[in-house]
Amino acid sequence: MILLLDIGNTRIKWAQALDATLTPQQSLMHRDAAPDTWTRQLFRERFRPARLLVSNVAGEEMAAIIRREAERNWHVSPEFAATTASAAGVTNAYPQPSSHGVDRWLTLLAARHMTANAACVIDAGTAVTIDAMNARGLHLGGVIIPGIRMMVESLVARTSDLGSKSRKSSPRTVDHRVGMFASDTARAIESGALFAIAAAADRGVAELLREGSGDRPSVYLTGGDAERIRAVMTTAAEVIPDLVLRGLAVWGGCAASSRASVQSRS
């Protein structure tokens, strides 16, 4: 069995690769949690993987913990994915590929594996990244903006008037069914963040179309806020929660060679 780990800034997500099929993604919170707490949950006896593939954007300390616990509990050395100039039919746009986040790189590998079209990939987590790739597999670059929570917290913390008004407002989250405009400060701030990200995603797709890639690009959303963003985008998009793990399977050579073959079991 091959175990895949996607370690983000807030959560660790994992799945098992079984005959080019991924088991349903599971996750746990590691941010603000003591390592002893989440390692007990993750490094369970029942896994015993033959290989451990890891995407890690949480820093060297996290990598050291994963390496130590994997070797101690499972007697396996983790294989950490890294961004390269090219892989699996994708050519990176960055002159220094190592400065392109490995999670972003893996989502592009997954997208290339799933479609022959141009693709726009939006990863909506703590930060939001939007990456574009043409139909030849050439990465055109991307953008990084704060995520919903980061935008809201920054605005509340740095504007005393809005901060005080938001605390007096209803704490309910934005209901996209009532439209963009909110009737209290807290929801107006959150609606602004949500619609700003959705607008950036829509613009990313429009810019990719202007590149002359031919067919309409495939648009993939992943990350914790993916569903909320899709709900207010004007562009049709597919939410794939385990997109990084799918890309990790491609990177590790444990995905079947045909397009659209890395699937998740329901």
Tab-separated table of C-alpha atoms in Angstrom, residues 121-129 147-148 197 221-227 229:
chain	number	residue	atom	x	y	z
A	121	VAL	CA	-6.470	25.453	-11.143
A	122	ILE	CA	-7.693	27.359	-8.075
A	123	ASP	CA	-6.522	26.156	-4.658
A	124	ALA	CA	-8.593	27.932	-2.011
A	125	GLY	CA	-7.004	27.369	1.363
A	126	THR	CA	-5.341	29.700	3.880
A	127	ALA	CA	-4.037	31.476	0.798
A	128	VAL	CA	-5.621	31.202	-2.645
A	129	THR	CA	-3.502	30.303	-5.657
A	147	GLY	CA	-7.862	33.394	1.492
A	148	ILE	CA	-11.288	34.349	2.837
A	197	ILE	CA	-11.630	35.657	-4.794
A	221	LEU	CA	-11.172	24.056	-7.609
A	222	THR	CA	-9.653	22.491	-4.517
A	223	GLY	CA	-9.035	23.512	-0.904
A	224	GLY	CA	-11.258	24.167	2.093
A	225	ASP	CA	-13.191	27.084	0.578
A	226	ALA	CA	-13.593	25.568	-2.895
A	227	GLU	CA	-17.340	24.953	-2.661
A	229	ILE	CA	-16.065	30.038	-4.206
